[in-house]
Amino acid sequence: MTEPAQARNLLGDAASPYLLQHADNPVHWRPWGEAALAEARRRNRPILLSVGYAACHWCHVMAHESFEDPDTARWMNELFVNIKVDREERPDIDQLYMAALHQMGEQGGWPLTMFLTPDGEPFWGGTYFPRTARFRRPGFVDVLKAVARLYNEEPHRIARTRQALMSRLARYHAAAGQLSPRVVADVGTRLVGLFDPVNGGLAGAPKFPQAPLLDLIWRAGLVSGDERCFRAVDHTLERICRGGIYDHVGGGFARYSVDEQWLVPHFEKMLYDNAQLIGLLTTAWLRSANPMFRAHVDETFSWLVREMETDGGGLAASLDADSQGEEGRFYVWRKADIDALLGADAALFNRAFGVTEAGNFEGANVLNRLADPFPLSVAEENTLLKARGVLFRAREARPRPGRDDKVLADWNGFMIAALAHASLAFERPEFLFQAEKTYRFVADSMTRDHRVGHAWRAGRLTWPGFASDHAAMGLAALALRAATNEASYLDDAARFLDQLEIWHRAEDGTYRLAASDAGDVPLRMRSGVDEATPNPNGIAATALVCLYHLTGEHRFGERADRLLEAFAADIANNPVGHASLLGALALRSDGLQIAIIGPAHDEVRNTMVAVARRVPDPNLSLLLLVPGADLPPAHPAHGKSQVEGRATAYVCRGQSCSPPVTDANRLADLLGLSPSAI
């Protein structure tokens, strides 16, 4: 059987940079959609689904080995209907088929290679396959032939596997129950015991930042007061900042390190990692005042506006690991080049940044400060700062890694929230300006009647959006409300979360990733498990609790409770995998709420506001009221008022509140802050 004469690669009209990377392949790729499924049904051919993303190194490897090879493409075109998916553009498709791969007992990853029936039902799959057999993996062409033979000659085996997989995927649901708030402290303490005491993070390699876990450990510290939690997070963040996973020349964090020391990164930079790390560094700095944390937030912000901002203020998704076909080429250095550029300053620089003749990555050097002779003098640090500028200017002349410039609403929401939080902590109005600019882009270009689309590029919007988009933008609006005290952001947050309820609610009260009117998804999945980013249900639960604290509207608190109860059994079985939901539980049961009453021009009131904003908790609920205004009826300090016309604060946890506080020093003491917070 051969392809019809008009068959061709149909990715040339795609908006996704990842799909466009494959538009010139000899493979007759089609984008995901009903048209592709209909073509498979018409021709009664199985579907070969390939899922990846633009910054994925092994996706590039498989593309170069197989998808650009005419002989391999001939077999693909002859035996299958071939569909290419950008997992960042269609996380619903990725989630479904990654779950199917896990049900097969396989470890996930990208590229994801799945074989489907013409109706989109999975029956076999894997991740990366080499073109010819190696790495104990079968060759891709051999796989293609074997799967096609099985599909055509043994349909009963395909049907049995397909039915079993679809039944397990459709049957999955949460079991309702109750969780004790103590589980947050217990899980956090247990995680600390698993952390690498030398390098930070979970022991072993490769090492991912795993921001949701770090956030959970921090919240466990807030709940329990256990200093070990804070020390574990601080130590991990410091090692990440010193490691090669951080770009010491241009700023920004790579996705992960391939070793246990945070030394050699997988060089792609993802927007979501940098957003979460800015948030964690900001929160940790509020407690420790570690100057390294502040410096890395500043430098990462500079990288963000320099390299990731798109026209209009939206932020691009990622930067590739490769340039000119080589991983890390843009970022690494040879000692001779540094010596030539820095002259007399090279010896100090090489000592501080671990530069050697042999290098630490394929004969070159990934710059790092894991073993430098710190602390250096102020003069030496200034010399290093000047040297980094010299290297930065030299590096700008190199061919740059590719940029995936699509704007993702959920990832932008993460960054908006992080920048709004950092703008308050560091008193940096430019952070807030960027956060509001990016927010306006998503609100104006990617939102219709407060319903959010997912991906925007070149004037085209992926619609409808996902649960993650509404939850993340709800949290972003709440962070901007905290930074500006503007009521409009509170209204926006409520509308985003109401749209989430309308379009994504499942029968058990949890939220499905895909919307109810998404017409091309074989099965709408729901999950509470975090990945590199917090799960949409965890984000939603956090946002709903925050909104309840600020508005007193019971519907938001009830939705949060519903989520936590629905996932209770899942959380109990796998607490580490549900870190973001546990964080929401901590916020619901023990969240800090501060109400300050007094006129806006009152000096004591403003000092108390500044003190409150030094609390190392990104989800602090701070309500500012003028005299005579009422707190929300559900607020634990409802009905309380000023003391004798003086600016007055109330500090509440759960349903318990402090006596009235009229002195900023007393407020700092009550919040456990040092005098420097005043």
XYZ file of C-alpha atoms in Angstrom:
678
model
C 0.000 0.000 0.000
C 1.362 3.427 -0.917
C 0.480 6.979 0.006
C -1.903 8.809 -2.319
C -0.170 11.161 -4.714
C -1.329 14.285 -2.851
C 0.040 13.104 0.513
C 2.582 15.488 1.993
C 3.866 17.058 5.171
C 1.120 19.354 6.486
C 3.016 21.190 9.241
C 3.987 24.225 7.171
C 0.939 26.190 8.318
C 1.423 25.444 12.033
C 1.980 28.214 14.567
C 4.075 26.058 16.914
C 7.846 26.492 16.449
C 8.267 22.813 17.322
C 5.936 21.699 14.549
C 7.616 24.105 12.147
C 10.953 22.461 12.964
C 9.496 19.346 11.330
C 7.763 21.032 8.386
C 10.546 20.046 5.972
C 10.799 16.411 7.084
C 10.117 13.819 4.368
C 7.619 12.345 6.835
C 4.021 13.179 5.917
C 3.292 14.712 9.288
C -0.147 15.995 10.193
C -1.033 18.196 13.154
C -3.294 16.686 15.801
C -6.981 17.155 15.106
C -10.147 15.542 13.835
C -8.913 15.731 10.224
C -5.910 13.557 11.010
C -8.027 11.022 12.905
C -10.551 10.941 10.063
C -7.741 10.254 7.591
C -6.559 7.304 9.682
C -10.091 5.920 9.860
C -10.620 6.391 6.122
C -7.458 4.467 5.312
C -7.735 2.036 8.249
C -4.168 2.676 9.265
C -2.680 2.895 12.729
C -1.445 6.284 13.893
C 2.145 7.008 14.810
C 2.010 9.851 17.321
C 5.223 11.728 18.127
C 5.101 14.237 20.993
C 7.951 16.610 21.863
C 8.840 20.244 22.354
C 11.162 22.769 20.752
C 13.886 22.765 23.421
C 14.015 18.954 23.771
C 17.500 17.603 23.003
C 16.522 13.964 22.448
C 13.632 15.088 20.264
C 16.230 16.731 18.022
C 18.344 13.574 18.064
C 15.452 11.368 16.951
C 14.481 13.931 14.323
C 17.994 14.004 12.835
C 18.360 10.225 12.934
C 14.926 9.171 11.736
C 12.481 11.892 10.708
C 14.968 13.580 8.364
C 16.039 10.247 6.880
C 14.235 9.496 3.580
C 14.337 5.716 4.042
C 12.842 5.859 7.547
C 10.274 8.400 6.371
C 9.271 6.052 3.537
C 8.391 3.319 6.039
C 6.536 5.769 8.264
C 4.509 7.114 5.339
C 3.739 3.666 3.978
C 2.647 2.067 7.233
C 1.119 4.841 9.366
C -0.752 8.107 9.526
C 1.868 10.259 11.234
C 0.866 12.963 13.724
C 3.231 15.412 15.394
C 2.244 17.192 18.651
C 3.905 20.012 20.578
C 3.376 18.963 24.194
C 3.502 22.567 25.364
C 0.780 23.570 22.913
C -1.381 20.485 23.607
C -0.655 19.307 27.162
C -4.003 17.486 27.171
C -2.853 15.159 24.387
C 0.528 14.675 26.030
C -1.066 13.929 29.408
C -3.388 11.283 27.966
C -0.759 9.322 26.082
C 1.929 9.730 28.714
C -0.539 8.226 31.201
C -1.097 5.365 28.751
C 2.654 4.760 28.539
C 2.864 4.666 32.340
C 0.013 2.135 32.402
C 2.219 -0.048 30.202
C 4.864 0.032 32.910
C 7.201 2.272 30.960
C 9.042 5.322 32.252
C 7.941 8.525 30.545
C 9.941 11.145 28.707
C 10.239 12.979 25.446
C 10.094 12.371 22.602
C 6.986 10.343 23.360
C 6.344 7.787 20.618
C 2.900 6.189 20.723
C 1.001 3.900 18.391
C -2.777 4.421 18.249
C -5.811 2.970 16.557
C -7.509 5.195 13.949
C -9.830 6.369 16.766
C -6.861 7.621 18.781
C -6.819 4.766 21.305
C -3.299 3.750 22.383
C -2.018 0.183 22.134
C 1.794 0.440 22.399
C 4.544 3.004 22.762
C 7.864 4.196 24.072
C 10.029 7.287 24.079
C 13.227 7.713 22.056
C 14.059 4.980 19.551
C 17.424 5.063 17.742
C 17.323 4.573 13.990
C 19.268 1.330 14.328
C 19.346 -0.880 17.403
C 21.620 0.381 20.206
C 21.434 1.460 23.858
C 19.524 -1.838 24.363
C 16.728 -0.303 22.319
C 15.345 -1.733 19.068
C 15.890 0.199 15.868
C 13.038 2.509 14.899
C 12.446 0.968 11.464
C 12.260 -2.489 13.039
C 9.707 -1.142 15.516
C 7.633 0.357 12.699
C 7.520 -2.906 10.789
C 6.728 -5.001 13.859
C 3.898 -2.731 15.033
C 2.356 -2.532 11.543
C 2.516 -6.320 11.172
C 0.861 -6.801 14.560
C -1.873 -4.300 13.732
C -2.681 -5.919 10.383
C -2.202 -9.608 11.211
C -3.190 -9.914 14.876
C -5.978 -7.371 15.445
C -7.301 -9.378 18.417
C -4.101 -8.641 20.358
C -4.338 -4.947 19.505
C -7.993 -4.885 20.593
C -7.220 -6.584 23.902
C -4.419 -4.143 24.762
C -6.414 -1.129 23.591
C -9.446 -2.084 25.644
C -7.405 -2.697 28.785
C -5.577 0.621 28.491
C -8.666 2.695 27.786
C -10.547 1.008 30.615
C -7.788 1.793 33.122
C -7.447 5.391 31.912
C -11.201 6.047 32.009
C -11.727 4.309 35.354
C -9.144 6.387 37.215
C -10.750 8.703 39.744
C -9.967 10.161 43.119
C -11.279 8.622 46.312
C -12.761 11.183 48.666
C -11.664 11.472 52.256
C -10.217 13.734 54.920
C -6.610 14.721 55.554
C -5.120 15.920 58.789
C -3.191 19.165 58.385
C -0.356 17.425 60.269
C 0.457 15.530 57.076
C 2.140 18.668 55.666
C 4.727 18.860 58.442
C 5.175 15.072 58.442
C 5.805 14.868 54.696
C 8.054 17.926 54.717
C 10.201 16.493 57.508
C 10.407 13.149 55.720
C 11.527 14.856 52.514
C 14.264 16.740 54.355
C 15.635 13.362 55.442
C 15.884 12.304 51.797
C 17.810 15.392 50.708
C 21.455 15.274 49.700
C 23.330 16.871 52.632
C 26.224 17.946 50.393
C 24.578 19.025 47.153
C 21.013 19.695 48.220
C 17.956 18.400 46.420
C 16.940 14.757 46.351
C 19.962 12.486 46.323
C 21.241 11.087 43.029
C 21.402 12.153 39.410
C 20.079 13.685 37.269
C 19.026 16.586 39.450
C 15.932 18.669 38.747
C 15.058 21.746 40.840
C 11.678 20.134 41.669
C 10.263 23.457 42.777
C 6.924 22.032 44.021
C 8.828 19.868 46.523
C 10.967 22.783 47.707
C 7.809 24.848 48.132
C 6.177 22.065 50.172
C 9.209 21.751 52.457
C 9.172 25.516 53.007
C 5.468 25.420 53.879
C 6.141 22.526 56.246
C 8.634 24.802 57.983
C 6.057 27.573 58.215
C 3.521 25.184 59.741
C 5.880 23.391 62.142
C 8.601 25.950 62.793
C 11.162 23.207 62.061
C 14.382 24.992 61.089
C 15.585 21.931 59.170
C 12.991 22.636 56.486
C 14.277 26.143 55.879
C 17.897 25.005 55.948
C 17.218 22.269 53.388
C 15.606 24.715 50.962
C 18.255 27.396 51.510
C 21.070 24.909 50.994
C 19.497 23.505 47.816
C 18.913 26.959 46.362
C 22.480 28.009 47.151
C 23.926 24.941 45.412
C 21.676 25.540 42.400
C 22.811 29.166 42.273
C 26.474 28.144 42.472
C 26.120 25.276 40.008
C 26.447 25.207 36.258
C 22.675 24.827 36.012
C 22.736 28.622 36.440
C 24.042 30.730 33.544
C 26.743 32.778 35.297
C 27.298 34.939 32.213
C 23.793 35.800 31.052
C 21.485 34.843 33.918
C 18.660 32.327 34.034
C 18.450 28.665 35.029
C 18.644 25.592 32.825
C 16.133 22.793 33.163
C 18.236 20.279 35.112
C 21.746 18.948 35.630
C 22.844 15.549 34.377
C 24.970 14.963 37.504
C 24.319 15.075 41.237
C 26.265 18.318 41.817
C 24.159 20.729 39.690
C 27.312 21.082 37.563
C 26.607 20.153 33.925
C 23.137 21.213 32.809
C 20.857 20.024 30.088
C 21.162 23.484 28.617
C 17.611 24.392 27.625
C 16.010 27.199 29.626
C 12.303 26.940 30.366
C 10.116 29.853 31.423
C 8.362 27.802 34.103
C 11.586 26.779 35.864
C 12.792 30.358 36.037
C 9.430 31.588 37.314
C 9.349 29.039 40.122
C 12.985 29.651 41.084
C 12.469 33.422 41.177
C 9.562 32.802 43.534
C 11.524 30.446 45.783
C 14.613 32.666 45.870
C 12.468 35.663 46.768
C 10.718 33.836 49.599
C 13.992 32.421 50.927
C 15.654 35.853 50.743
C 12.883 37.369 52.855
C 13.939 35.035 55.651
C 17.731 34.891 55.211
C 18.676 38.083 53.319
C 21.214 35.916 51.428
C 22.728 38.372 48.893
C 23.304 35.551 46.411
C 19.551 34.951 46.174
C 18.859 38.614 45.464
C 21.639 38.809 42.857
C 20.336 35.751 41.003
C 16.793 37.133 40.939
C 18.144 40.413 39.518
C 20.232 38.652 36.867
C 17.447 36.275 35.903
C 15.077 39.211 35.499
C 17.607 40.870 33.175
C 17.796 37.670 31.130
C 14.017 37.472 31.028
C 13.400 40.916 29.556
C 16.426 40.674 27.256
C 15.839 37.246 25.760
C 12.294 36.082 26.498
C 9.975 39.045 25.983
C 7.972 38.957 22.760
C 6.176 41.787 20.989
C 3.483 43.166 23.272
C 4.903 41.861 26.543
C 4.169 38.138 26.454
C 7.054 35.880 27.474
C 8.450 33.122 25.253
C 8.300 29.499 26.332
C 11.906 28.336 26.117
C 15.416 28.533 24.718
C 16.928 25.491 23.042
C 19.806 23.474 24.463
C 21.501 23.276 21.072
C 23.058 25.766 18.697
C 24.632 24.807 15.368
C 23.623 21.238 16.142
C 25.687 20.994 19.346
C 24.317 20.831 22.864
C 25.531 23.697 25.053
C 27.754 25.269 22.401
C 26.471 28.783 23.151
C 27.193 28.479 26.879
C 30.503 26.654 27.356
C 34.068 28.033 27.304
C 37.569 26.845 26.579
C 40.275 28.032 28.924
C 42.359 29.535 26.130
C 39.451 31.734 25.055
C 38.907 33.015 28.605
C 42.630 33.678 29.037
C 42.689 35.691 25.830
C 39.603 37.706 26.740
C 40.437 38.456 30.390
C 44.191 38.793 30.399
C 45.486 39.472 33.919
C 42.044 38.818 35.437
C 41.847 35.313 33.968
C 43.660 33.560 36.831
C 41.184 34.770 39.460
C 38.217 34.088 37.187
C 39.373 30.561 36.339
C 39.944 29.766 40.009
C 36.510 31.087 41.015
C 34.538 29.495 38.167
C 36.269 26.112 37.979
C 37.878 26.658 34.578
C 40.597 24.156 33.609
C 42.450 23.108 30.482
C 40.679 19.736 30.462
C 37.257 21.247 31.128
C 34.227 19.572 32.679
C 32.050 19.085 29.592
C 33.411 17.519 26.413
C 36.703 19.397 26.673
C 35.059 22.737 27.457
C 34.010 24.399 30.710
C 30.588 24.909 32.200
C 31.127 27.902 34.479
C 30.237 27.277 38.103
C 31.110 28.428 41.609
C 30.635 25.134 43.401
C 34.215 24.935 44.646
C 35.556 28.485 44.388
C 37.550 29.992 47.298
C 34.612 31.972 48.709
C 34.176 34.313 50.365
C 36.244 36.559 48.125
C 36.981 40.170 48.896
C 34.781 42.959 47.590
C 37.537 43.938 45.158
C 37.805 40.353 43.863
C 34.040 40.060 43.424
C 34.034 43.339 41.486
C 36.786 41.959 39.253
C 34.683 38.862 38.598
C 31.649 41.011 37.826
C 33.623 42.995 35.273
C 35.028 39.772 33.773
C 31.543 38.311 33.411
C 30.591 41.412 31.440
C 33.533 40.852 29.088
C 32.480 37.240 28.512
C 28.870 38.265 28.020
C 29.779 40.709 25.261
C 31.976 38.113 23.580
C 29.264 35.455 23.825
C 26.707 37.725 22.172
C 28.586 37.252 18.888
C 28.011 33.478 18.941
C 25.173 31.809 17.017
C 22.263 31.741 19.443
C 20.130 28.780 20.503
C 16.676 28.657 19.005
C 13.842 30.336 20.868
C 10.342 28.914 21.089
C 8.487 32.216 21.052
C 4.970 30.965 21.640
C 3.345 32.557 24.677
C 1.767 30.047 27.073
C -0.848 31.489 29.409
C -0.095 29.172 32.344
C 3.689 29.622 32.224
C 3.259 33.383 31.863
C 0.922 33.274 34.853
C 3.661 31.611 36.917
C 6.127 34.342 35.973
C 3.633 37.161 36.584
C 3.030 35.874 40.113
C 6.766 35.462 40.788
C 7.627 38.967 39.553
C 4.789 40.562 41.498
C 6.005 38.848 44.674
C 9.637 39.829 43.987
C 8.671 43.438 43.251
C 7.404 43.796 46.811
C 10.281 41.963 48.469
C 13.059 43.806 46.645
C 11.206 47.100 46.108
C 11.788 46.830 42.366
C 9.073 48.681 40.427
C 10.482 47.396 37.131
C 9.556 43.856 38.209
C 5.976 44.974 38.773
C 5.930 46.884 35.486
C 6.903 43.708 33.600
C 4.406 41.610 35.544
C 1.546 43.962 34.700
C 2.684 44.285 31.089
C 2.711 40.512 30.664
C -0.617 40.191 32.455
C -2.178 42.711 30.102
C -0.881 40.777 27.100
C -2.528 37.565 28.271
C -5.716 39.380 29.322
C -6.008 41.330 26.066
C -4.652 38.915 23.439
C -5.400 35.481 24.897
C -8.640 35.927 26.835
C -12.270 36.078 25.746
C -14.855 36.928 28.393
C -12.327 35.910 31.064
C -11.914 32.514 29.471
C -8.245 31.985 28.686
C -6.702 30.437 25.590
C -3.504 28.454 25.941
C -0.842 29.344 23.372
C -0.397 32.493 21.292
C 1.998 32.962 18.412
C 1.980 35.078 15.275
C -1.542 36.294 15.994
C -2.941 32.766 16.383
C -4.410 31.447 19.619
C -4.766 27.806 20.670
C -8.359 27.571 21.908
C -9.836 26.552 24.235
C -7.326 26.861 27.046
C -6.678 24.389 29.822
C -7.339 24.155 33.541
C -3.714 25.157 34.125
C -4.242 28.436 32.255
C -7.220 29.538 34.335
C -5.676 28.446 37.626
C -2.303 30.078 36.936
C -3.844 33.315 35.724
C -6.082 33.346 38.799
C -2.994 33.078 40.993
C -1.252 35.764 38.904
C -4.168 38.150 39.401
C -4.045 37.527 43.143
C -0.300 38.243 43.231
C -0.851 41.519 41.365
C -3.620 42.424 43.764
C -1.156 41.859 46.642
C 1.441 44.053 44.933
C -0.906 46.897 43.957
C -3.941 46.573 46.272
C -6.106 47.167 43.188
C -9.549 45.584 43.533
C -9.827 44.908 39.779
C -7.277 42.114 40.066
C -9.395 40.464 42.749
C -12.374 40.590 40.386
C -10.270 39.081 37.585
C -9.114 36.230 39.816
C -12.719 35.384 40.681
C -13.717 35.383 37.005
C -10.786 33.175 35.956
C -11.612 30.646 38.661
C -15.310 30.752 37.806
C -14.437 29.892 34.189
C -12.348 27.014 35.494
C -15.410 25.765 37.374
C -17.701 26.092 34.353
C -15.527 24.424 31.722
C -13.243 22.001 33.560
C -15.092 20.580 36.559
C -15.269 16.773 36.614
C -18.027 14.717 38.172
C -16.101 14.317 41.434
C -15.486 18.056 41.739
C -11.865 17.968 40.606
C -10.721 19.720 37.433
C -9.941 18.039 34.131
C -7.078 19.514 32.125
C -9.052 19.806 28.870
C -12.226 21.861 28.639
C -15.629 20.245 28.243
C -15.960 21.709 24.732
C -12.581 20.417 23.523
C -13.739 18.379 20.562
C -10.611 16.448 19.561
C -9.545 14.771 22.818
C -10.327 11.030 23.047
C -10.384 11.163 26.866
C -10.308 14.219 29.151
C -7.825 13.411 31.894
C -7.723 14.650 35.482
C -4.836 14.275 37.863
C -3.452 15.803 41.032
C 0.169 14.793 40.448
C 2.782 17.520 40.051
C 5.318 17.396 37.265
C 7.993 20.056 36.685
C 5.204 22.537 37.413
C 2.530 22.299 40.095
C -0.589 20.432 39.052
C -3.565 22.551 37.899
C -5.669 21.164 40.743
C -3.004 22.184 43.248
C -2.709 25.666 41.727
C -6.474 26.006 41.720
C -6.793 24.924 45.358
C -4.170 27.493 46.401
C -5.828 30.277 44.427
C -9.268 29.371 45.766
C -8.063 29.487 49.378
C -6.394 32.870 48.783
C -9.529 34.222 47.146
C -11.665 32.972 50.020
C -9.380 34.698 52.528
C -9.609 37.989 50.645
C -13.306 38.002 49.747
C -14.956 35.847 52.395
C -17.077 34.240 49.645
C -17.814 30.718 50.817
C -18.046 29.288 47.299
C -14.291 29.633 46.888
C -13.503 27.978 50.219
C -15.970 25.198 49.468
C -14.364 24.512 46.079
C -10.933 24.298 47.706
C -12.258 21.909 50.354
C -13.903 19.821 47.653
C -10.594 19.450 45.804
C -8.647 18.518 48.911
C -11.261 15.974 49.972
C -11.506 14.459 46.487
C -7.765 13.877 46.288
C -7.334 12.796 49.918
C -6.739 9.111 49.209
C -4.384 9.877 46.322
C -2.416 12.278 48.510
C -2.200 9.727 51.311
C -0.873 7.099 48.883
C 1.623 9.434 47.181
C 2.116 12.599 49.233
C 5.361 13.639 47.510
C 3.677 13.514 44.112
C 0.917 15.838 45.344
C 3.097 18.567 46.850
C 1.059 21.464 45.472
C -2.185 20.080 46.900
C -0.470 19.601 50.259
C 0.705 23.201 50.071
C -2.901 24.259 49.532
C -3.929 22.144 52.540
C -1.365 23.988 54.676
C -2.732 27.291 53.447
C -6.325 26.234 54.131
C -5.677 24.998 57.648
C -2.916 27.306 58.830
C -2.649 30.143 56.307
C -1.465 33.484 57.623
C -3.976 36.337 57.349
C -3.117 39.883 58.364
C -5.629 42.714 58.457
C -4.403 46.294 58.896
C -6.878 49.116 59.535
C -5.935 52.752 59.159
C -5.906 55.666 56.714
C -3.589 55.289 53.720
C -1.485 58.317 54.738
C -0.860 57.089 58.291
C 2.876 56.523 58.862
C 2.445 53.736 61.413
C -0.040 51.960 59.171
C 2.376 52.105 56.246
C 5.248 50.834 58.391
C 3.100 47.905 59.500
C 2.243 47.166 55.849
C 5.978 47.116 55.034
C 6.576 44.744 57.948
C 3.781 42.411 56.847
C 5.217 42.243 53.336
C 8.501 40.918 54.772
C 6.832 37.661 55.803
C 8.485 34.789 53.878
C 5.188 33.376 52.641
C 4.166 34.008 49.009
C 0.503 33.348 49.798
C 0.165 35.711 52.737
C -3.341 37.200 52.823
C -2.968 40.908 53.575
C -6.114 43.018 53.800
C -5.768 46.804 54.053
C -8.858 48.665 55.247
C -9.645 52.303 55.805
C -11.339 53.169 59.111
C -14.981 52.139 59.120
C -14.605 49.500 56.399
C -15.633 45.943 57.249
C -13.606 42.800 56.864
C -15.304 39.980 54.900
C -17.859 38.155 57.067
C -15.865 34.902 56.934
C -12.599 36.562 57.953
C -11.516 35.453 61.440
C -11.016 39.130 62.429
C -14.446 40.185 61.180
C -16.038 42.704 63.531
C -12.753 43.901 64.984
C -11.857 47.566 64.632
C -9.203 50.181 65.228
C -7.934 50.875 68.726
C -8.638 54.475 69.723
C -8.161 55.783 66.198
C -4.682 54.288 65.859
C -3.518 52.129 62.947
C -4.277 48.573 64.056
C -3.249 45.130 62.825
C -4.691 41.678 63.510
C -2.659 38.524 62.808
C -4.735 35.405 62.217
C -3.958 31.745 61.567
C -6.839 29.463 60.836
C -9.730 30.916 62.815
C -7.600 32.342 65.634
C -6.452 35.960 65.757
C -4.018 37.911 67.867
C -5.086 40.775 70.107
C -4.968 44.138 68.293
C -1.462 45.369 67.442
C -0.777 49.114 67.168
C 3.012 49.108 67.029
C 5.174 48.001 64.086
C 7.851 46.530 66.378
C 5.245 44.412 68.126
C 3.904 43.259 64.748
C 7.407 42.226 63.664
C 7.835 40.249 66.906
C 4.485 38.565 66.430
C 5.433 37.544 62.889
C 8.850 36.260 63.931
C 10.690 38.909 61.932
C 13.977 40.558 62.852
C 14.159 44.309 63.603
C 15.616 44.828 60.100
C 12.107 44.208 58.751
C 11.050 47.608 60.099
